[in-house]
PDB file of C-alpha atoms in Angstrom:
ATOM      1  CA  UNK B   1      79.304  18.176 113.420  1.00 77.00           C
ATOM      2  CA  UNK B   2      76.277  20.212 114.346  1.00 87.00           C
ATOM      3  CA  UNK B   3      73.168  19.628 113.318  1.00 93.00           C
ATOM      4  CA  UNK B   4      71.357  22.429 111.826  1.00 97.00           C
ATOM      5  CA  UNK B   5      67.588  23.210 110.702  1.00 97.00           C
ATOM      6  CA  UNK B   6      65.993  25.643 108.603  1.00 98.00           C
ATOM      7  CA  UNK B   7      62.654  27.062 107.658  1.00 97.00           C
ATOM      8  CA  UNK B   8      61.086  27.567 105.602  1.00 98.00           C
ATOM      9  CA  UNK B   9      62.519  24.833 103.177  1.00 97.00           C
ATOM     10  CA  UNK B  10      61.169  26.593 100.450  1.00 97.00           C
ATOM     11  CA  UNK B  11      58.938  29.475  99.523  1.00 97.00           C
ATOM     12  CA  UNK B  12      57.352  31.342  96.427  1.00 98.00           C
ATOM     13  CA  UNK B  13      57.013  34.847  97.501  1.00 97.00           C
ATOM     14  CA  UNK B  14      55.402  37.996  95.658  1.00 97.00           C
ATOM     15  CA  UNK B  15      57.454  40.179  94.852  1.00 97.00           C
ATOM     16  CA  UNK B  16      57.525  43.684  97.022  1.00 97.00           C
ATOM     17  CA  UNK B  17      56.927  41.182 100.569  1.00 97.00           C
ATOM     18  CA  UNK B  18      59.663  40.116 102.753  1.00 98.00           C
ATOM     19  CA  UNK B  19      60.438  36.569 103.964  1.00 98.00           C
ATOM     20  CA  UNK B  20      62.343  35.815 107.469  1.00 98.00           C
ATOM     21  CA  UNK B  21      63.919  32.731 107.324  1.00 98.00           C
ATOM     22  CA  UNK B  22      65.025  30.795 110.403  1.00 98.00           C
ATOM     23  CA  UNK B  23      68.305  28.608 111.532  1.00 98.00           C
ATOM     24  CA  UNK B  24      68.413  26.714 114.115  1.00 98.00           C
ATOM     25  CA  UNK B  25      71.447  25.159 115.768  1.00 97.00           C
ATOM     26  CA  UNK B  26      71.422  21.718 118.179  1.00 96.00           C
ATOM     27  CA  UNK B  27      74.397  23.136 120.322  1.00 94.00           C
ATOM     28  CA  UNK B  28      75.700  26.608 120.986  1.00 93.00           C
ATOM     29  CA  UNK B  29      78.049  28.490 118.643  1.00 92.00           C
ATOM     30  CA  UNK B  30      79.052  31.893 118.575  1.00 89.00           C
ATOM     31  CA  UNK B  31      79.102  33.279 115.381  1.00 92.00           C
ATOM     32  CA  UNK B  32      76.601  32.014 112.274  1.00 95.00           C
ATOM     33  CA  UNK B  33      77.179  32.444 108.516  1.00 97.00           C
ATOM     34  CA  UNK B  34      74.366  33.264 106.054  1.00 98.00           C
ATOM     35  CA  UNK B  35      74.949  32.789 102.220  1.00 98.00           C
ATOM     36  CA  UNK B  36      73.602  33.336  99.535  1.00 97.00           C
ATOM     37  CA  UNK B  37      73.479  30.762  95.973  1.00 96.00           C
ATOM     38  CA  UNK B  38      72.086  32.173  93.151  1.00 95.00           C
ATOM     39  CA  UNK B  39      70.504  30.044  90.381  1.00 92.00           C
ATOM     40  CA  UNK B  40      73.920  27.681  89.296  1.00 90.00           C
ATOM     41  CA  UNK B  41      75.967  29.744  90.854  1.00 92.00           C
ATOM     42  CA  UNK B  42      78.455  29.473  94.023  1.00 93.00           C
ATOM     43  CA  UNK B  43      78.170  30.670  97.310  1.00 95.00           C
ATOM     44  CA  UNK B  44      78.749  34.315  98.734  1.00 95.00           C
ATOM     45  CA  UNK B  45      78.766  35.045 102.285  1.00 96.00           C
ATOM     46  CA  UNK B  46      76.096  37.598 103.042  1.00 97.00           C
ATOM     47  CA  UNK B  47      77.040  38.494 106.759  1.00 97.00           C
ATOM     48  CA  UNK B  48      78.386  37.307 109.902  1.00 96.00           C
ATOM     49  CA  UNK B  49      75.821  37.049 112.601  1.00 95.00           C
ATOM     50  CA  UNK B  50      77.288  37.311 116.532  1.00 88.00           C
ATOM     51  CA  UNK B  51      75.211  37.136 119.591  1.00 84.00           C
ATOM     52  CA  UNK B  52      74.672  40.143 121.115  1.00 81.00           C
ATOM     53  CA  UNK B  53      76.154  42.599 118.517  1.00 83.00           C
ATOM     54  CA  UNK B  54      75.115  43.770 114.948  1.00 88.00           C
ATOM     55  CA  UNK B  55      76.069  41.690 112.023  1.00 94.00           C
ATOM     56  CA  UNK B  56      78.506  42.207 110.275  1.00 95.00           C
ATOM     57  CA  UNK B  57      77.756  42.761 106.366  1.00 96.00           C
ATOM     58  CA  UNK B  58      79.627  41.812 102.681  1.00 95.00           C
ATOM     59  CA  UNK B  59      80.656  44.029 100.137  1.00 94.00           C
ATOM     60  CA  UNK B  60      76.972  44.527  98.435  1.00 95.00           C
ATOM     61  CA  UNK B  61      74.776  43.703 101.074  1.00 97.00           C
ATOM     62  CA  UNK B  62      72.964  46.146 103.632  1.00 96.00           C
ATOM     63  CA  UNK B  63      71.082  45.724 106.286  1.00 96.00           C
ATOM     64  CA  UNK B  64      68.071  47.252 105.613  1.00 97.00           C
ATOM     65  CA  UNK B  65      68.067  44.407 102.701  1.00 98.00           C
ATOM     66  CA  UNK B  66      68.952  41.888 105.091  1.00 98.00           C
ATOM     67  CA  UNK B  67      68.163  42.197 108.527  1.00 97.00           C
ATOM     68  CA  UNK B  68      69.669  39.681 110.531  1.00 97.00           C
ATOM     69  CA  UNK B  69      68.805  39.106 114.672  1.00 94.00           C
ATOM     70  CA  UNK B  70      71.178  36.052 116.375  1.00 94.00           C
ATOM     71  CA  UNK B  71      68.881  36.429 119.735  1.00 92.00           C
ATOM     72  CA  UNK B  72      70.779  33.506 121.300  1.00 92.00           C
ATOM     73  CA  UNK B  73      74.028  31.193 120.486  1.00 93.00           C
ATOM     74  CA  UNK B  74      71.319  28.424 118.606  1.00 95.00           C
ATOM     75  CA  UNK B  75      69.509  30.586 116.690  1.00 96.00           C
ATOM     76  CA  UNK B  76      69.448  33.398 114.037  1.00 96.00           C
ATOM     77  CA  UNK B  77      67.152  34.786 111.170  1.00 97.00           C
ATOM     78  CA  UNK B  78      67.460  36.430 107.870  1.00 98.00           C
ATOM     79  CA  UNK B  79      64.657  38.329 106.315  1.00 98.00           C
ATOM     80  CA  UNK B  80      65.307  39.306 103.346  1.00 98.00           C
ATOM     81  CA  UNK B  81      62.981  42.581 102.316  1.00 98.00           C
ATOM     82  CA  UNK B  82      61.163  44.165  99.499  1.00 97.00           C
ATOM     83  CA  UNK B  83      62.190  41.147  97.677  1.00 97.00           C
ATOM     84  CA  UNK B  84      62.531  40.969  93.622  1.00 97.00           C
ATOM     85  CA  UNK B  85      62.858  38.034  91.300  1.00 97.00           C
ATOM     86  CA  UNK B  86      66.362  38.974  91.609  1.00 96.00           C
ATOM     87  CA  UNK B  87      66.123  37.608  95.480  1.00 97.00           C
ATOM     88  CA  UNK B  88      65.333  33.979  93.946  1.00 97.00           C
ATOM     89  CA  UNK B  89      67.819  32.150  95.337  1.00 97.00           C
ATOM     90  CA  UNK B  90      68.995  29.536  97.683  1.00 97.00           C
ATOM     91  CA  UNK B  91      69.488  31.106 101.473  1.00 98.00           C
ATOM     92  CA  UNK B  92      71.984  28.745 103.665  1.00 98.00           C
ATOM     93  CA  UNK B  93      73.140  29.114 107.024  1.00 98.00           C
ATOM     94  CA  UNK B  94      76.400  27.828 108.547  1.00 97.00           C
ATOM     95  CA  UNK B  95      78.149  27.243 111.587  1.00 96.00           C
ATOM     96  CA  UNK B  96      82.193  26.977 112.036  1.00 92.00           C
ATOM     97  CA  UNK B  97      83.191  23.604 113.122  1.00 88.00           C
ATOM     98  CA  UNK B  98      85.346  22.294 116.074  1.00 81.00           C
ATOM     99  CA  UNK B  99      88.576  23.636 113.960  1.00 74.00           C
ATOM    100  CA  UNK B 100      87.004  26.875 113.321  1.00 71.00           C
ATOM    101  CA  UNK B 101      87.611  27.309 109.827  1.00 88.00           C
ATOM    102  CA  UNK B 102      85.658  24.434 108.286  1.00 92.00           C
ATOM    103  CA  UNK B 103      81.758  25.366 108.154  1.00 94.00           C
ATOM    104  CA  UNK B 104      78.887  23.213 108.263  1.00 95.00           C
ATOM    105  CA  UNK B 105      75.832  24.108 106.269  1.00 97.00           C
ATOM    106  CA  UNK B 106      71.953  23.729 107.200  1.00 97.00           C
ATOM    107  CA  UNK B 107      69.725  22.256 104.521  1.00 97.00           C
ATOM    108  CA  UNK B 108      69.000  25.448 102.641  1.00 97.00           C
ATOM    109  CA  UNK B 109      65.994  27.282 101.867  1.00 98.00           C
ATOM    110  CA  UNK B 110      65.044  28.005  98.302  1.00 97.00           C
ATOM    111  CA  UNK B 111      63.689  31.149  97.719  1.00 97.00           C
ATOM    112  CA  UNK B 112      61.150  32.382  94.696  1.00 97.00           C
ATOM    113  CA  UNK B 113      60.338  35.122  93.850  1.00 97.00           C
ATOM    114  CA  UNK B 114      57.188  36.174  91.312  1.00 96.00           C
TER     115      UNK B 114
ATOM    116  CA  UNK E   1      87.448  40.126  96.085  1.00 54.00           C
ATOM    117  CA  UNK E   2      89.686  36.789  95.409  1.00 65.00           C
ATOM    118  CA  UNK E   3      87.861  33.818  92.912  1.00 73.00           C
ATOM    119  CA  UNK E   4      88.729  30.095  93.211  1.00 91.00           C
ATOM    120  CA  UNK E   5      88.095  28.666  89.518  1.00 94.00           C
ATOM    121  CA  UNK E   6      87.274  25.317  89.582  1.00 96.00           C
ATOM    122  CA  UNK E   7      88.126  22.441  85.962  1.00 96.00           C
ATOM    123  CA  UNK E   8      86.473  21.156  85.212  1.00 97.00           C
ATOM    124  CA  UNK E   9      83.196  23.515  85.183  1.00 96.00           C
ATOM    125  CA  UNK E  10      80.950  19.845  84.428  1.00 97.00           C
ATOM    126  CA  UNK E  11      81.603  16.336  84.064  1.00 96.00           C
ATOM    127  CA  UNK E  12      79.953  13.463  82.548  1.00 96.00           C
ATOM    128  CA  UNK E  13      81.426  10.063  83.144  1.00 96.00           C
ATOM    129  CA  UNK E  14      79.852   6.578  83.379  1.00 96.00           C
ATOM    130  CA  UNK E  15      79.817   4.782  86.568  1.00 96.00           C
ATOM    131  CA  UNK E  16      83.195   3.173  87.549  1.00 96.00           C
ATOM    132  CA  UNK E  17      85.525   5.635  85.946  1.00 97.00           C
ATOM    133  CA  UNK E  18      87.842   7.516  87.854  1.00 97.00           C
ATOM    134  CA  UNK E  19      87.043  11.306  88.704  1.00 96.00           C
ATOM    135  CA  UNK E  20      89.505  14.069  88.704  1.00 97.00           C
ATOM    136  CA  UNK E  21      88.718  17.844  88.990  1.00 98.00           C
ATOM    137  CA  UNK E  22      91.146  20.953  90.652  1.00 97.00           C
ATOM    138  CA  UNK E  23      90.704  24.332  92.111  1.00 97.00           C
ATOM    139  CA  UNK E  24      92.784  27.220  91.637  1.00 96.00           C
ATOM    140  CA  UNK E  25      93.370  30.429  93.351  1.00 94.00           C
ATOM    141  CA  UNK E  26      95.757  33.833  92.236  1.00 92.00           C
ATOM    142  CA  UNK E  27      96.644  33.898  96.035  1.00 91.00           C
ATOM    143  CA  UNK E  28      97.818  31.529  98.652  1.00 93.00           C
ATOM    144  CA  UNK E  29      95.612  29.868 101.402  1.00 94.00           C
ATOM    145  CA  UNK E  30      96.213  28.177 104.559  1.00 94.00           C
ATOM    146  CA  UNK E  31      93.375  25.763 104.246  1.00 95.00           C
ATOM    147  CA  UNK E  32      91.207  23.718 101.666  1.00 96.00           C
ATOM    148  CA  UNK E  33      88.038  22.577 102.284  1.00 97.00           C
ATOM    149  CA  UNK E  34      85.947  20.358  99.284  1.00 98.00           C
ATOM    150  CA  UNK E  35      82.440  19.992  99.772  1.00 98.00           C
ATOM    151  CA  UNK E  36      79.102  18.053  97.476  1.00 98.00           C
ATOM    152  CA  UNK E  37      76.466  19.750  96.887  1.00 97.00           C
ATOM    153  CA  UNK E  38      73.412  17.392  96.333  1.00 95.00           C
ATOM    154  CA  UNK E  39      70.339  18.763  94.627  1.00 89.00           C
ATOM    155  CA  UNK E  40      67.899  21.168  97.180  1.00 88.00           C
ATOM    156  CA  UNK E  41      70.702  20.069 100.111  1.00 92.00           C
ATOM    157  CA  UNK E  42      73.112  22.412 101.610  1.00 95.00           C
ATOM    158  CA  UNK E  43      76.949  21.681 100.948  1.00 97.00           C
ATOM    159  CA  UNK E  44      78.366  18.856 103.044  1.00 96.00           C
ATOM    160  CA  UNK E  45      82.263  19.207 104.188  1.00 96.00           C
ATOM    161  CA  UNK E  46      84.058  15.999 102.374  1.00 97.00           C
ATOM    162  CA  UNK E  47      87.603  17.003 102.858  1.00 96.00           C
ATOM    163  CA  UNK E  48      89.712  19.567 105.142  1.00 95.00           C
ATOM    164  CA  UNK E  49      93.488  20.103 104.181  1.00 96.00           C
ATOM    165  CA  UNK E  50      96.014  22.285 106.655  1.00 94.00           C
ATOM    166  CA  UNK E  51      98.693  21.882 105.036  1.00 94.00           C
ATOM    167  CA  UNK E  52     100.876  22.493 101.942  1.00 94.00           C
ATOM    168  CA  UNK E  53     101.716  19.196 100.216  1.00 94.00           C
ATOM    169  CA  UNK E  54      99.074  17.142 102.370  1.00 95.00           C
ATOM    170  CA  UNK E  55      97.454  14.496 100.975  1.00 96.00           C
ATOM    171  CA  UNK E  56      94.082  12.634 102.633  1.00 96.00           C
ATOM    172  CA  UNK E  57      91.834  10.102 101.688  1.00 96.00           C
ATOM    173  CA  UNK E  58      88.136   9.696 102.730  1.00 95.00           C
ATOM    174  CA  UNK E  59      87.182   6.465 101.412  1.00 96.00           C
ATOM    175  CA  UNK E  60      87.503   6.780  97.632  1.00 97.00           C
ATOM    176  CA  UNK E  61      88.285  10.241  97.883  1.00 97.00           C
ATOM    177  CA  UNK E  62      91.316  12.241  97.941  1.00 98.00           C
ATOM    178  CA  UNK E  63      92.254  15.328  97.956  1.00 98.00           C
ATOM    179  CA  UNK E  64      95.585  17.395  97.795  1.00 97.00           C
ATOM    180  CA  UNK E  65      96.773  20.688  99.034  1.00 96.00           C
ATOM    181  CA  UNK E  66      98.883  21.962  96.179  1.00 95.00           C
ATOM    182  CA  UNK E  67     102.580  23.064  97.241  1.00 95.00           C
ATOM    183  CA  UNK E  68     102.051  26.123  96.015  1.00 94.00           C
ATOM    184  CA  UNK E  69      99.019  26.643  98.049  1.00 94.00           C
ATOM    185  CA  UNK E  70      97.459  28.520  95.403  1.00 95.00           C
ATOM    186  CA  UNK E  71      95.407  24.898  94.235  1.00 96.00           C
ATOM    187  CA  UNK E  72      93.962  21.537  95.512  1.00 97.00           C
ATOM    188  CA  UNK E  73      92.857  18.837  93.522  1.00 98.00           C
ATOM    189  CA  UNK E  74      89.954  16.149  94.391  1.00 98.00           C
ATOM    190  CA  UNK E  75      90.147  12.390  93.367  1.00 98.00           C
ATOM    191  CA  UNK E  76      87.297  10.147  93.177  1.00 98.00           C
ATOM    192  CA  UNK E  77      87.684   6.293  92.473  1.00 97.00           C
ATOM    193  CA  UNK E  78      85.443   4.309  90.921  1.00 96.00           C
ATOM    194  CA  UNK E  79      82.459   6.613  91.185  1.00 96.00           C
ATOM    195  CA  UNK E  80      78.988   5.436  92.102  1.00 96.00           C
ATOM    196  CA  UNK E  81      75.501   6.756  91.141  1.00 94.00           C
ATOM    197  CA  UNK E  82      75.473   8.595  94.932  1.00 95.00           C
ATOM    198  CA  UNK E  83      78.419  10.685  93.680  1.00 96.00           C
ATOM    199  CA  UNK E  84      76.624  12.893  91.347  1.00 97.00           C
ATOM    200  CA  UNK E  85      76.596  16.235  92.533  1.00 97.00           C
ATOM    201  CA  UNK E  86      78.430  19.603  92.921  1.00 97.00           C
ATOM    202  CA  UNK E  87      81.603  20.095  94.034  1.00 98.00           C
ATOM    203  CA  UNK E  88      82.379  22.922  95.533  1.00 97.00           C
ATOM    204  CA  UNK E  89      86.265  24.094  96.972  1.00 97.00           C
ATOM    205  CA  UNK E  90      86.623  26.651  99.363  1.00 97.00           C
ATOM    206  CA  UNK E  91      90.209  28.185 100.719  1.00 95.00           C
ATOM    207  CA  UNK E  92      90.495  29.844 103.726  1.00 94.00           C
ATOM    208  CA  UNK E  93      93.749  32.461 104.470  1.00 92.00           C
ATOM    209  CA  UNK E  94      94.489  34.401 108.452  1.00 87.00           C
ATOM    210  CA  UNK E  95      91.248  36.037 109.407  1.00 81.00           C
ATOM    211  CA  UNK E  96      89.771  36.256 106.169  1.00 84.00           C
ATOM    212  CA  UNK E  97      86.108  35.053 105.380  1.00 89.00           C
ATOM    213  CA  UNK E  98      86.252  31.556 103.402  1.00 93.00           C
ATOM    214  CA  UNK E  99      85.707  31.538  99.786  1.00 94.00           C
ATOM    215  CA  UNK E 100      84.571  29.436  97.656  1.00 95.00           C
ATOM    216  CA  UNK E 101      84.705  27.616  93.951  1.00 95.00           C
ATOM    217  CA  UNK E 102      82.915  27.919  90.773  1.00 93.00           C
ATOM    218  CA  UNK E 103      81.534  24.165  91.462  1.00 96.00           C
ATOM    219  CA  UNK E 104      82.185  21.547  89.478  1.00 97.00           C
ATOM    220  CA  UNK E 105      79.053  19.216  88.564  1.00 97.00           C
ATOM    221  CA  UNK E 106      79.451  15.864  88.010  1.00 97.00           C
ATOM    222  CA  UNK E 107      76.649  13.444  85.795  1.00 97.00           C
ATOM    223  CA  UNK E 108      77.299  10.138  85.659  1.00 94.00           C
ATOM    224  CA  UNK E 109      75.955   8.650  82.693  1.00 88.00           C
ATOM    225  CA  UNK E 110      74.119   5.396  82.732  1.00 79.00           C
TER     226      UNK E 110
END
């Protein structure tokens, strides 16, 4: 399976800022998953992110929320904008594996917001 | 949108005992996927199923694809301190994004 990184691992933000948060990828892959896990909560699937095209968005989430760039086939970010404590939350990125429908998840990074 | 409720929603057991916990969905899916969840870690993939009926072990795991393909079910023997965690299923259906469970947590009591 891939081997993914993200950064920040964590962050306490205040609230009205925005916070872009990085994945990177050890081999190329062409699309990337970002979710979001609320406090004890499961996972929801904010967009899809393809190189060299816009990403595509869930029921609830917008762009100007969420901007998303996938600059290359290893790497993508997620900033997530005029954040509220309602943004605290983890922030995971995936990547599909070989089979295409499994994923595989990077660390996570836990988001707080003041 | 579709929800996968997972059973138990927690679980507190003490070290040894056998673990048993089930997902189920109001629609069909082609695949199930079980994941653990381990405190500030992203979900890591335990179990993939194709298809309906199939059981498969990963060491003292196993899960099944229900023959209805509206549930799975996830088996863990003889549970160890390392196993405590969240579970999380997921189901996956033709072009459609995955989806995943309530989580189950499991505690293992000392």
């Amino acid at each position: 399976s891939a081997v993914i990184s993200q950064k920040p691992s964590r962050d306490i933000c205040q609230r009205g800022t925005s916070l872009t948060i990085q994945c990177q990828v050890d081999s190329q892959v062409t699309m990337m998953f970002w979710y979001r896990q609320q406090p004890g909560q499961s996972l929801t699937l904010i967009a899809t992110a393809n190189q060299g095209s816009e990403a595509t968005y869930e029921s609830g989430f917008v762009i100007d929320k969420f901007p998303i760039s996938r600059p290359n086939l290893t790497f993508s970010t997620l900033t997530v904008s005029n954040m509220s404590p309602e943004d605290s939350s983890i922030y995971l990125c995936s990547v599909p594996g070989q089979g295409a429908v499994e994923q595989f998840f990077g660390p996570g990074t836990r988001l707080t917001v003041l | 949108g579709q929800q996968l409720n997972q059973s138990p929603q927690s679980m507190f057991i003490q070290e040894g005992e056998d673990v048993s916990m089930n997902c189920t969905s109001s629609s069909i899916f082609n695949t199930w996927l079980w994941y653990k969840q381990d405190p500030g870690e992203g979900p890591v993939l335990l179990i993939a199923l194709y298809k309906a009926g199939e059981l498969t072990s990963n060491g003292r795991l196993t899960a099944q694809f229900g023959i209805t393909r509206k549930d799975s079910f996830l088996n863990i023997s003889a549970s160890i301190p390392s196993d405590v965690g969240i579970y999380f299923c997921a189901g996956h259906f033709g072009n459609e994004k995955l989806t995943f469970g309530t989580g189950t947590r499991l505690t293992i009591i000392p």
